[in-house]
mmCIF file of C-alpha atoms and ligand atoms in Angstrom:
data_model
loop_
_atom_site.group_PDB
_atom_site.id
_atom_site.type_symbol
_atom_site.label_atom_id
_atom_site.label_comp_id
_atom_site.label_asym_id
_atom_site.label_seq_id
_atom_site.Cartn_x
_atom_site.Cartn_y
_atom_site.Cartn_z
ATOM 1 C CA MET A 1 13.986 -4.820 6.508
ATOM 2 C CA ILE A 2 13.796 -1.044 6.173
ATOM 3 C CA TYR A 3 11.505 0.810 8.575
ATOM 4 C CA PHE A 4 9.775 3.762 6.913
ATOM 5 C CA ASP A 5 6.784 4.072 9.240
ATOM 6 C CA TYR A 6 8.055 6.426 11.955
ATOM 7 C CA ASN A 7 4.765 8.348 11.891
ATOM 8 C CA ALA A 8 2.983 5.211 13.136
ATOM 9 C CA THR A 9 5.450 4.652 15.944
ATOM 10 C CA THR A 10 9.156 4.882 16.690
ATOM 11 C CA PRO A 11 11.515 2.551 18.530
ATOM 12 C CA CYS A 12 12.634 3.753 21.958
ATOM 13 C CA ASP A 13 15.984 5.478 21.941
ATOM 14 C CA PRO A 14 18.412 3.239 23.906
ATOM 15 C CA ALA A 15 19.100 6.204 26.233
ATOM 16 C CA VAL A 16 15.355 6.372 26.977
ATOM 17 C CA VAL A 17 15.282 2.683 27.933
ATOM 18 C CA GLU A 18 18.333 3.179 30.127
ATOM 19 C CA ALA A 19 16.712 6.123 31.911
ATOM 20 C CA MET A 20 13.537 4.082 32.531
ATOM 21 C CA LEU A 21 15.107 0.854 33.810
ATOM 22 C CA PRO A 22 15.792 1.883 37.444
ATOM 23 C CA TYR A 23 12.135 2.866 37.858
ATOM 24 C CA PHE A 24 10.837 -0.663 37.234
ATOM 25 C CA SER A 25 12.442 -2.240 40.287
ATOM 26 C CA GLY A 26 14.936 -0.245 42.386
ATOM 27 C CA LYS A 27 12.999 3.032 42.253
ATOM 28 C CA PHE A 28 9.592 1.376 42.085
ATOM 29 C CA GLY A 29 7.767 3.682 44.520
ATOM 30 C CA ASN A 30 4.352 5.229 44.014
ATOM 31 C CA ALA A 31 4.923 8.888 43.172
ATOM 32 C CA ALA A 32 1.878 9.762 45.290
ATOM 33 C CA SER A 33 3.333 8.180 48.456
ATOM 34 C CA LYS A 34 4.350 11.175 50.527
ATOM 35 C CA THR A 35 5.418 9.344 53.703
ATOM 36 C CA HIS A 36 8.640 7.630 52.650
ATOM 37 C CA ALA A 37 11.667 7.788 50.372
ATOM 38 C CA TYR A 38 10.295 5.221 47.890
ATOM 39 C CA GLY A 39 7.565 7.692 47.023
ATOM 40 C CA TRP A 40 9.838 10.733 47.107
ATOM 41 C CA ILE A 41 12.335 9.140 44.712
ATOM 42 C CA ALA A 42 9.614 8.163 42.215
ATOM 43 C CA ASP A 43 8.141 11.649 42.538
ATOM 44 C CA GLU A 44 11.537 13.209 41.794
ATOM 45 C CA GLY A 45 11.663 11.210 38.561
ATOM 46 C CA VAL A 46 8.181 12.425 37.612
ATOM 47 C CA GLU A 47 8.918 16.062 38.452
ATOM 48 C CA GLN A 48 12.162 15.976 36.484
ATOM 49 C CA ALA A 49 10.176 14.700 33.482
ATOM 50 C CA ARG A 50 7.583 17.440 33.980
ATOM 51 C CA LYS A 51 10.363 20.037 33.719
ATOM 52 C CA GLN A 52 11.765 18.351 30.607
ATOM 53 C CA LEU A 53 8.312 18.432 28.978
ATOM 54 C CA ALA A 54 7.823 22.066 29.959
ATOM 55 C CA LEU A 55 11.124 22.954 28.260
ATOM 56 C CA LEU A 56 10.068 21.128 25.110
ATOM 57 C CA LEU A 57 6.911 23.280 24.910
ATOM 58 C CA GLN A 58 8.277 26.501 26.493
ATOM 59 C CA ALA A 59 5.602 26.047 29.169
ATOM 60 C CA GLU A 60 5.558 25.901 32.972
ATOM 61 C CA PRO A 61 5.989 22.493 34.651
ATOM 62 C CA GLN A 62 2.651 22.943 36.477
ATOM 63 C CA GLU A 63 0.948 23.123 33.061
ATOM 64 C CA ILE A 64 1.905 19.528 32.152
ATOM 65 C CA VAL A 65 -0.590 16.709 32.805
ATOM 66 C CA PHE A 66 0.652 13.170 32.196
ATOM 67 C CA THR A 67 -1.672 10.869 30.261
ATOM 68 C CA SER A 68 -1.590 7.442 28.636
ATOM 69 C CA GLY A 69 -0.941 8.991 25.224
ATOM 70 C CA ALA A 70 -2.369 11.385 22.685
ATOM 71 C CA THR A 71 -5.685 9.578 22.276
ATOM 72 C CA GLU A 72 -6.382 10.137 25.956
ATOM 73 C CA GLY A 73 -5.038 13.700 25.699
ATOM 74 C CA CYS A 74 -7.408 14.533 22.829
ATOM 75 C CA ASN A 75 -10.347 12.984 24.723
ATOM 76 C CA LEU A 76 -9.512 14.946 27.870
ATOM 77 C CA ALA A 77 -9.075 18.194 25.937
ATOM 78 C CA LEU A 78 -12.351 17.916 24.026
ATOM 79 C CA LYS A 79 -14.625 16.243 26.568
ATOM 80 C CA GLY A 80 -13.036 18.049 29.497
ATOM 81 C CA THR A 81 -13.609 21.507 28.000
ATOM 82 C CA TYR A 82 -17.067 20.621 26.685
ATOM 83 C CA GLU A 83 -18.202 19.677 30.166
ATOM 84 C CA MET A 84 -16.698 22.855 31.679
ATOM 85 C CA TYR A 85 -17.650 25.387 29.024
ATOM 86 C CA GLY A 86 -20.614 23.593 27.434
ATOM 87 C CA THR A 87 -23.166 25.791 29.145
ATOM 88 C CA LYS A 88 -21.595 28.973 27.734
ATOM 89 C CA GLY A 89 -21.295 27.551 24.254
ATOM 90 C CA ARG A 90 -21.805 24.218 22.589
ATOM 91 C CA HIS A 91 -19.949 24.811 19.347
ATOM 92 C CA ILE A 92 -16.596 23.287 18.430
ATOM 93 C CA ILE A 93 -14.618 23.908 15.247
ATOM 94 C CA ALA A 94 -12.412 21.024 14.125
ATOM 95 C CA VAL A 95 -10.746 20.224 10.806
ATOM 96 C CA ALA A 96 -11.760 17.358 8.552
ATOM 97 C CA THR A 97 -8.161 16.070 8.434
ATOM 98 C CA GLU A 98 -7.748 15.677 12.204
ATOM 99 C CA HIS A 99 -6.669 12.343 13.659
ATOM 100 C CA LYS A 100 -9.479 9.953 14.639
ATOM 101 C CA ALA A 101 -8.665 10.641 18.286
ATOM 102 C CA VAL A 102 -10.149 14.104 17.674
ATOM 103 C CA LEU A 103 -12.800 13.261 15.047
ATOM 104 C CA ASP A 104 -14.316 10.286 16.875
ATOM 105 C CA THR A 105 -14.350 12.265 20.135
ATOM 106 C CA CYS A 106 -16.165 15.130 18.378
ATOM 107 C CA ARG A 107 -18.746 12.661 17.043
ATOM 108 C CA GLN A 108 -19.253 11.371 20.567
ATOM 109 C CA LEU A 109 -19.746 14.931 21.840
ATOM 110 C CA GLN A 110 -22.337 15.568 19.121
ATOM 111 C CA ARG A 111 -24.366 12.744 20.687
ATOM 112 C CA ARG A 112 -24.150 14.658 23.977
ATOM 113 C CA GLY A 113 -25.460 17.873 22.412
ATOM 114 C CA ALA A 114 -22.343 19.563 21.035
ATOM 115 C CA GLU A 115 -22.410 21.165 17.608
ATOM 116 C CA VAL A 116 -19.297 20.612 15.550
ATOM 117 C CA THR A 117 -18.177 22.333 12.365
ATOM 118 C CA TYR A 118 -15.721 20.184 10.404
ATOM 119 C CA LEU A 119 -13.693 22.641 8.361
ATOM 120 C CA ALA A 120 -12.715 21.689 4.848
ATOM 121 C CA VAL A 121 -9.095 21.928 3.662
ATOM 122 C CA ASP A 122 -7.732 22.816 0.228
ATOM 123 C CA ASN A 123 -6.337 20.094 -2.037
ATOM 124 C CA GLN A 124 -2.939 20.533 -0.424
ATOM 125 C CA GLY A 125 -4.341 19.885 3.039
ATOM 126 C CA LEU A 126 -4.281 23.435 4.415
ATOM 127 C CA VAL A 127 -6.994 25.140 6.426
ATOM 128 C CA ASP A 128 -8.382 28.364 4.939
ATOM 129 C CA MET A 129 -8.043 31.119 7.563
ATOM 130 C CA GLU A 130 -11.005 33.037 6.179
ATOM 131 C CA ALA A 131 -13.241 29.985 6.376
ATOM 132 C CA LEU A 132 -12.035 29.408 9.926
ATOM 133 C CA ALA A 133 -12.778 32.992 10.950
ATOM 134 C CA ALA A 134 -16.221 32.773 9.312
ATOM 135 C CA ALA A 135 -17.020 29.561 11.194
ATOM 136 C CA ILE A 136 -16.620 31.199 14.620
ATOM 137 C CA ARG A 137 -20.004 31.753 16.279
ATOM 138 C CA PRO A 138 -21.001 33.458 19.529
ATOM 139 C CA ASP A 139 -21.341 30.007 21.127
ATOM 140 C CA THR A 140 -18.005 28.631 19.867
ATOM 141 C CA PHE A 141 -15.881 27.659 22.847
ATOM 142 C CA LEU A 142 -13.115 25.604 21.201
ATOM 143 C CA ILE A 143 -11.068 25.455 18.014
ATOM 144 C CA ALA A 144 -9.213 22.160 17.464
ATOM 145 C CA VAL A 145 -6.562 22.146 14.740
ATOM 146 C CA MET A 146 -3.720 19.646 14.585
ATOM 147 C CA TYR A 147 -0.166 20.960 14.358
ATOM 148 C CA ALA A 148 1.108 18.546 11.706
ATOM 149 C CA ASN A 149 -0.858 15.911 9.865
ATOM 150 C CA ASN A 150 0.187 12.306 10.455
ATOM 151 C CA GLU A 151 -0.493 11.163 6.891
ATOM 152 C CA THR A 152 0.946 14.034 4.860
ATOM 153 C CA GLY A 153 3.089 16.000 7.333
ATOM 154 C CA VAL A 154 1.233 19.196 6.329
ATOM 155 C CA LEU A 155 1.711 21.983 8.898
ATOM 156 C CA GLN A 156 -1.283 24.161 9.724
ATOM 157 C CA PRO A 157 -0.773 27.910 10.393
ATOM 158 C CA ILE A 158 -0.837 27.378 14.152
ATOM 159 C CA ALA A 159 0.329 30.848 15.253
ATOM 160 C CA GLU A 160 -2.267 32.532 13.024
ATOM 161 C CA ILE A 161 -4.986 30.280 14.385
ATOM 162 C CA GLY A 162 -3.830 31.005 17.940
ATOM 163 C CA ARG A 163 -4.086 34.740 17.279
ATOM 164 C CA LEU A 164 -7.567 34.398 15.782
ATOM 165 C CA ALA A 165 -8.802 32.244 18.672
ATOM 166 C CA LYS A 166 -7.464 34.747 21.199
ATOM 167 C CA GLN A 167 -9.161 37.669 19.388
ATOM 168 C CA HIS A 168 -12.474 35.864 19.697
ATOM 169 C CA GLY A 169 -11.955 34.616 23.249
ATOM 170 C CA VAL A 170 -12.160 31.001 22.052
ATOM 171 C CA LEU A 171 -9.938 28.237 23.471
ATOM 172 C CA PHE A 172 -7.399 26.737 21.080
ATOM 173 C CA PHE A 173 -6.459 23.056 21.272
ATOM 174 C CA THR A 174 -3.792 21.548 19.030
ATOM 175 C CA ASP A 175 -2.975 17.865 18.608
ATOM 176 C CA ALA A 176 0.802 18.245 18.238
ATOM 177 C CA THR A 177 1.560 14.527 18.349
ATOM 178 C CA GLN A 178 3.454 14.544 15.049
ATOM 179 C CA ALA A 179 5.330 17.794 15.681
ATOM 180 C CA ALA A 180 6.396 17.319 19.304
ATOM 181 C CA GLY A 181 10.061 16.438 19.603
ATOM 182 C CA LYS A 182 10.656 17.218 15.937
ATOM 183 C CA LEU A 183 9.970 20.955 15.624
ATOM 184 C CA PRO A 184 10.590 23.757 18.139
ATOM 185 C CA LEU A 185 7.244 24.238 19.873
ATOM 186 C CA ASP A 186 6.291 27.275 21.954
ATOM 187 C CA VAL A 187 2.805 27.468 23.423
ATOM 188 C CA ASN A 188 3.109 31.215 24.071
ATOM 189 C CA ARG A 189 4.446 32.104 20.623
ATOM 190 C CA ASP A 190 1.555 30.143 19.114
ATOM 191 C CA GLN A 191 -1.030 31.156 21.755
ATOM 192 C CA VAL A 192 -2.039 27.559 22.281
ATOM 193 C CA ASP A 193 -4.267 26.808 25.296
ATOM 194 C CA ILE A 194 -4.182 23.004 25.244
ATOM 195 C CA LEU A 195 -1.727 20.705 23.441
ATOM 196 C CA ALA A 196 -1.570 16.921 23.219
ATOM 197 C CA LEU A 197 1.513 14.801 22.554
ATOM 198 C CA SER A 198 2.591 11.168 22.809
ATOM 199 C CA ALA A 199 5.966 9.658 23.772
ATOM 200 C CA HIS A 200 6.015 6.837 21.231
ATOM 201 C CA LYS A 201 6.032 9.192 18.259
ATOM 202 C CA PHE A 202 9.413 10.618 19.274
ATOM 203 C CA TYR A 203 11.515 7.730 20.599
ATOM 204 C CA GLY A 204 9.802 7.341 23.964
ATOM 205 C CA PRO A 205 7.725 4.382 25.184
ATOM 206 C CA LYS A 206 4.170 3.527 24.150
ATOM 207 C CA GLY A 207 1.241 4.195 26.466
ATOM 208 C CA VAL A 208 2.390 7.533 27.872
ATOM 209 C CA GLY A 209 1.909 11.117 26.797
ATOM 210 C CA ALA A 210 1.227 14.582 28.087
ATOM 211 C CA LEU A 211 -1.394 17.283 27.840
ATOM 212 C CA TYR A 212 -0.352 20.909 28.183
ATOM 213 C CA VAL A 213 -3.101 22.907 29.927
ATOM 214 C CA ARG A 214 -2.614 26.705 30.118
ATOM 215 C CA ARG A 215 -2.713 28.181 33.616
ATOM 216 C CA ARG A 216 -2.686 31.914 32.831
ATOM 217 C CA ASP A 217 -4.427 34.117 30.236
ATOM 218 C CA PRO A 218 -6.680 32.219 30.340
ATOM 219 C CA ARG A 219 -6.615 29.632 33.096
ATOM 220 C CA VAL A 220 -8.090 26.657 31.255
ATOM 221 C CA ARG A 221 -10.568 24.525 33.150
ATOM 222 C CA LEU A 222 -11.090 20.874 32.264
ATOM 223 C CA LEU A 223 -13.426 18.338 33.780
ATOM 224 C CA ALA A 224 -11.445 15.169 34.563
ATOM 225 C CA GLN A 225 -12.443 12.131 32.536
ATOM 226 C CA MET A 226 -10.808 9.752 35.019
ATOM 227 C CA ASP A 227 -11.742 10.174 38.669
ATOM 228 C CA GLY A 228 -10.138 8.726 41.766
ATOM 229 C CA GLY A 229 -7.412 10.188 43.909
ATOM 230 C CA GLY A 230 -6.986 13.603 42.343
ATOM 231 C CA HIS A 231 -3.570 13.029 40.762
ATOM 232 C CA GLU A 232 -2.241 15.545 38.219
ATOM 233 C CA ARG A 233 -4.018 18.532 39.797
ATOM 234 C CA GLY A 234 -7.301 16.651 39.609
ATOM 235 C CA PHE A 235 -7.206 16.533 35.796
ATOM 236 C CA ARG A 236 -6.248 12.881 35.583
ATOM 237 C CA SER A 237 -6.440 10.453 38.467
ATOM 238 C CA GLY A 238 -4.627 7.159 38.618
ATOM 239 C CA THR A 239 -1.222 5.992 39.872
ATOM 240 C CA LEU A 240 1.365 7.527 37.601
ATOM 241 C CA ASN A 241 3.248 5.381 35.088
ATOM 242 C CA VAL A 242 6.582 6.430 36.553
ATOM 243 C CA PRO A 243 8.930 4.521 34.205
ATOM 244 C CA GLY A 244 6.927 5.677 31.200
ATOM 245 C CA ILE A 245 6.888 9.278 32.358
ATOM 246 C CA VAL A 246 10.645 9.201 33.017
ATOM 247 C CA GLY A 247 11.098 7.799 29.494
ATOM 248 C CA LEU A 248 8.902 10.548 28.030
ATOM 249 C CA GLY A 249 10.967 13.172 29.852
ATOM 250 C CA LYS A 250 14.212 11.674 28.589
ATOM 251 C CA ALA A 251 12.827 11.575 25.023
ATOM 252 C CA ALA A 252 11.936 15.268 25.342
ATOM 253 C CA ALA A 253 15.436 16.145 26.585
ATOM 254 C CA LEU A 254 17.067 14.190 23.755
ATOM 255 C CA ALA A 255 14.800 15.897 21.235
ATOM 256 C CA MET A 256 15.782 19.335 22.525
ATOM 257 C CA GLU A 257 19.431 18.498 21.841
ATOM 258 C CA SER A 258 19.063 17.003 18.388
ATOM 259 C CA MET A 259 15.920 18.313 16.697
ATOM 260 C CA ASP A 260 17.606 21.020 14.611
ATOM 261 C CA THR A 261 20.307 18.834 13.086
ATOM 262 C CA GLU A 262 17.999 15.848 12.826
ATOM 263 C CA GLU A 263 15.318 17.832 11.005
ATOM 264 C CA LYS A 264 17.846 18.919 8.373
ATOM 265 C CA ARG A 265 19.321 15.427 7.994
ATOM 266 C CA LEU A 266 15.897 13.825 7.544
ATOM 267 C CA ARG A 267 14.710 16.568 5.200
ATOM 268 C CA GLY A 268 17.760 15.933 3.008
ATOM 269 C CA MET A 269 17.067 12.211 2.805
ATOM 270 C CA ARG A 270 13.324 12.707 2.313
ATOM 271 C CA ASP A 271 13.908 15.188 -0.513
ATOM 272 C CA HIS A 272 16.301 12.771 -2.214
ATOM 273 C CA LEU A 273 13.801 9.917 -1.818
ATOM 274 C CA GLU A 274 10.925 12.027 -3.074
ATOM 275 C CA ARG A 275 12.798 13.525 -6.039
ATOM 276 C CA SER A 276 13.921 10.079 -7.124
ATOM 277 C CA LEU A 277 10.432 8.571 -6.904
ATOM 278 C CA LEU A 278 8.840 11.568 -8.635
ATOM 279 C CA ARG A 279 10.852 10.668 -11.749
ATOM 280 C CA LEU A 280 8.605 7.634 -12.104
ATOM 281 C CA GLU A 281 5.740 8.075 -14.533
ATOM 282 C CA GLY A 282 2.504 9.269 -12.912
ATOM 283 C CA ALA A 283 4.066 9.975 -9.506
ATOM 284 C CA MET A 284 2.822 12.926 -7.462
ATOM 285 C CA VAL A 285 3.125 14.309 -3.942
ATOM 286 C CA ASN A 286 0.049 14.598 -1.735
ATOM 287 C CA GLY A 287 0.054 17.621 0.566
ATOM 288 C CA ASN A 288 1.531 21.101 0.388
ATOM 289 C CA PRO A 289 5.168 20.547 -0.647
ATOM 290 C CA GLU A 290 6.480 23.571 1.306
ATOM 291 C CA ARG A 291 4.393 23.704 4.463
ATOM 292 C CA ARG A 292 5.215 20.197 5.481
ATOM 293 C CA MET A 293 7.390 18.314 7.947
ATOM 294 C CA GLY A 294 10.770 17.220 6.628
ATOM 295 C CA HIS A 295 10.714 13.510 7.363
ATOM 296 C CA VAL A 296 7.587 12.323 5.586
ATOM 297 C CA THR A 297 6.345 11.994 2.032
ATOM 298 C CA ASN A 298 2.914 10.930 0.878
ATOM 299 C CA LEU A 299 3.000 9.861 -2.771
ATOM 300 C CA SER A 300 0.586 8.490 -5.327
ATOM 301 C CA PHE A 301 1.418 6.616 -8.498
ATOM 302 C CA ALA A 302 -1.281 7.020 -11.134
ATOM 303 C CA GLY A 303 -2.865 3.748 -12.165
ATOM 304 C CA ILE A 304 -1.256 1.726 -9.361
ATOM 305 C CA LYS A 305 -3.036 0.522 -6.238
ATOM 306 C CA ALA A 306 -1.040 1.058 -3.066
ATOM 307 C CA GLU A 307 -2.170 -2.390 -1.887
ATOM 308 C CA ARG A 308 -0.216 -3.887 -4.762
ATOM 309 C CA LEU A 309 2.932 -2.060 -3.686
ATOM 310 C CA ILE A 310 2.466 -3.288 -0.133
ATOM 311 C CA ALA A 311 2.128 -6.847 -1.401
ATOM 312 C CA ALA A 312 5.272 -6.460 -3.504
ATOM 313 C CA LEU A 313 7.406 -4.745 -0.876
ATOM 314 C CA ASN A 314 6.257 -5.576 2.627
ATOM 315 C CA SER A 315 8.875 -8.206 3.228
ATOM 316 C CA ARG A 316 11.556 -5.566 2.617
ATOM 317 C CA ILE A 317 10.131 -2.124 3.481
ATOM 318 C CA ALA A 318 7.696 -1.249 6.289
ATOM 319 C CA PHE A 319 5.469 1.655 5.214
ATOM 320 C CA SER A 320 1.788 2.435 5.228
ATOM 321 C CA VAL A 321 -1.108 3.240 2.960
ATOM 322 C CA GLY A 322 -3.824 5.565 4.152
ATOM 323 C CA SER A 323 -3.597 6.000 7.901
ATOM 324 C CA ALA A 324 -1.994 3.312 10.022
ATOM 325 C CA CYS A 325 -4.488 4.102 12.758
ATOM 326 C CA THR A 326 -7.489 3.373 10.590
ATOM 327 C CA SER A 327 -5.990 0.765 8.307
ATOM 328 C CA ALA A 328 -7.722 -1.913 10.406
ATOM 329 C CA SER A 329 -10.944 -0.657 8.875
ATOM 330 C CA ARG A 330 -9.455 -0.555 5.362
ATOM 331 C CA GLU A 331 -11.392 2.594 4.547
ATOM 332 C CA PRO A 332 -9.857 5.086 2.137
ATOM 333 C CA SER A 333 -7.903 7.760 3.987
ATOM 334 C CA HIS A 334 -10.246 10.438 5.349
ATOM 335 C CA VAL A 335 -7.349 12.900 5.144
ATOM 336 C CA LEU A 336 -6.818 12.449 1.403
ATOM 337 C CA GLU A 337 -10.596 12.382 0.895
ATOM 338 C CA ALA A 338 -10.896 15.745 2.652
ATOM 339 C CA MET A 339 -8.236 17.015 0.236
ATOM 340 C CA ALA A 340 -10.551 15.861 -2.601
ATOM 341 C CA LEU A 341 -7.760 14.048 -4.414
ATOM 342 C CA GLY A 342 -10.037 11.604 -6.219
ATOM 343 C CA GLU A 343 -10.475 7.905 -5.673
ATOM 344 C CA GLU A 344 -7.677 6.690 -7.918
ATOM 345 C CA ARG A 345 -5.060 8.945 -6.368
ATOM 346 C CA ILE A 346 -6.203 8.034 -2.860
ATOM 347 C CA LYS A 347 -6.082 4.307 -3.576
ATOM 348 C CA GLY A 348 -2.616 4.783 -5.022
ATOM 349 C CA SER A 349 -1.159 6.649 -2.072
ATOM 350 C CA ILE A 350 1.669 5.489 0.141
ATOM 351 C CA ARG A 351 3.257 7.172 3.150
ATOM 352 C CA LEU A 352 6.985 6.898 3.783
ATOM 353 C CA SER A 353 8.123 8.377 7.092
ATOM 354 C CA LEU A 354 11.782 8.528 8.100
ATOM 355 C CA GLY A 355 13.380 8.871 11.513
ATOM 356 C CA LYS A 356 16.384 8.837 13.777
ATOM 357 C CA PHE A 357 17.679 5.435 12.690
ATOM 358 C CA THR A 358 17.165 5.922 8.939
ATOM 359 C CA THR A 359 20.388 5.885 6.913
ATOM 360 C CA GLU A 360 21.272 7.147 3.439
ATOM 361 C CA ALA A 361 22.039 3.585 2.365
ATOM 362 C CA GLU A 362 18.531 2.506 3.394
ATOM 363 C CA THR A 363 17.028 5.432 1.509
ATOM 364 C CA ASP A 364 18.916 4.489 -1.662
ATOM 365 C CA GLN A 365 17.930 0.845 -1.285
ATOM 366 C CA ALA A 366 14.266 1.800 -0.791
ATOM 367 C CA ILE A 367 14.314 4.017 -3.887
ATOM 368 C CA ALA A 368 15.587 1.111 -5.972
ATOM 369 C CA TRP A 369 13.030 -1.362 -4.603
ATOM 370 C CA ILE A 370 10.050 0.981 -4.864
ATOM 371 C CA ALA A 371 11.007 2.051 -8.392
ATOM 372 C CA GLU A 372 11.317 -1.574 -9.434
ATOM 373 C CA ALA A 373 7.924 -2.456 -7.927
ATOM 374 C CA VAL A 374 6.210 0.543 -9.550
ATOM 375 C CA LYS A 375 7.696 -0.280 -12.959
ATOM 376 C CA ARG A 376 6.642 -3.897 -12.651
ATOM 377 C CA GLU A 377 3.075 -2.895 -11.780
ATOM 378 C CA LYS A 378 2.995 -0.554 -14.781
ATOM 379 C CA ALA A 379 4.173 -3.247 -17.160
HETATM 380 C C1 PLP B 401 -0.443 8.770 16.898
HETATM 381 C C2 PLP B 401 -1.334 9.938 16.923
HETATM 382 C C3 PLP B 401 -2.352 10.065 17.879
HETATM 383 C C4 PLP B 401 -2.653 8.986 18.886
HETATM 384 O O1 PLP B 401 -1.620 8.872 19.827
HETATM 385 P P1 PLP B 401 -1.530 7.633 20.814
HETATM 386 O O2 PLP B 401 -0.561 8.077 21.856
HETATM 387 O O3 PLP B 401 -1.013 6.505 19.994
HETATM 388 O O4 PLP B 401 -2.871 7.401 21.383
HETATM 389 C C5 PLP B 401 -3.118 11.209 17.855
HETATM 390 N N1 PLP B 401 -2.896 12.182 16.964
HETATM 391 C C6 PLP B 401 -1.929 12.099 16.040
HETATM 392 C C7 PLP B 401 -1.737 13.220 15.073
HETATM 393 C C8 PLP B 401 -1.114 10.979 15.987
HETATM 394 O O5 PLP B 401 -0.178 10.895 15.046
#
C-alpha cells in the first residue's frame, strides 16, 4: 500500500514518539502544578516545545499558544478577534478557498452579526491583490488568507498581504497548517499577526497544534473561547496536553533540520510523478504550477470520474479526491469550484500528496498503476 495522502495527515516520526513517551508515565505531571517537581518537569517539557515552535516561526516563545489543532486555532483566531475588535469593526475578509475550519467559523460569525467578504480566486487558485485591497473597508478588522492550500498546494502572496494589512491597520491571520514544518516561515518577514498550525500535518501527533499571537506592533488581543484556569496567558484554558506538546516541539525541531533538503527531494519526485501522468490523454494540473508547494499535485483526467479511480486503486494507493476534510459530505470540492474549473474537471480531480516516507520506487509504482487505471477507464 502506497500512502499519497500526507496533506490529510502524516504518521508520527519515530523520533517524535520517542520524545513523547516519557511524558505519558514517568514525567506525567501537570504543567500548571507549581508546588512540586512533577509539575516543574512537565512544564520544562512544555517550555522547551514553546521555544522550538518559536524558532520554527521566527517568533518569541511568549507568542505561542498551544491548542488542540488547527481547527481550534482558526476558531480562536476568528472568534477571539471578533469578540475583541467587533465593536470597532465587524468586517472580515476571507478567501473562498480557505479550509472549512475558517469558512464554517466565518459563517458562524455572520450569524452573530459579522460581515464577511469571501474573495474570489483566479482559475489557478491565486488571490488578486487589487481585489483584496478594494475589499478593505473602514470597518474591516481582519484579513484571513491561508498560507498554502491543502487541496492544490497553491501558495498565496503572504508577504504582500501582510504589507497591505499593515498599511490599513487591519489584523492579518494566516492558516499555515499546510506550510508549517515544510517551508521556512517568518512572522515578521510576512507581517503576520496570527498564525495557526497543527502537529499532525508535519509528523507530530494528532490533536495538538499552536496559534501564534503577535505581542508587539500590534499587541493582538483575543477573547478566549475556552475558559477555566487561565492557562496559556488566558487565551486557552485547560490542562495542557504535555506529551502532545512535546511531540509538536520535537516535530518542529526535526523540520528545522530537514525542511530544505526534504522540500527539494519531494519536489523532484512530485515533478516526475506529475510529468509522467500529464502524458496521459486529457490530463491537466489544477492550481498555479509555479506558486505551489513541492510535495503535492492536484490532477484531473478529462472524461474520467475520480471516484472510478479510487475504486480501481484504493487497495494499492491511498489518495484523495476533493478535500479529505469534507469528503464525508461528498460535495464537490469548494476549492476547485472557487477556481471555476467546471464540473467535469472537478469530478475528475485527484490529489496526490507526498511526504517524508515516500520513496522513488513507490512513486514509479504509483505512476504505473495510475496510468493503467486511467487507460482502462478510457477504453
Ligand atoms: C488539516 C487542516 C486544518 C485542520 O487542522 P486540524 O488540526 O486537523 O484540526 C486546517 N487548515 C488546513 C489548511 C488544514 O490542512
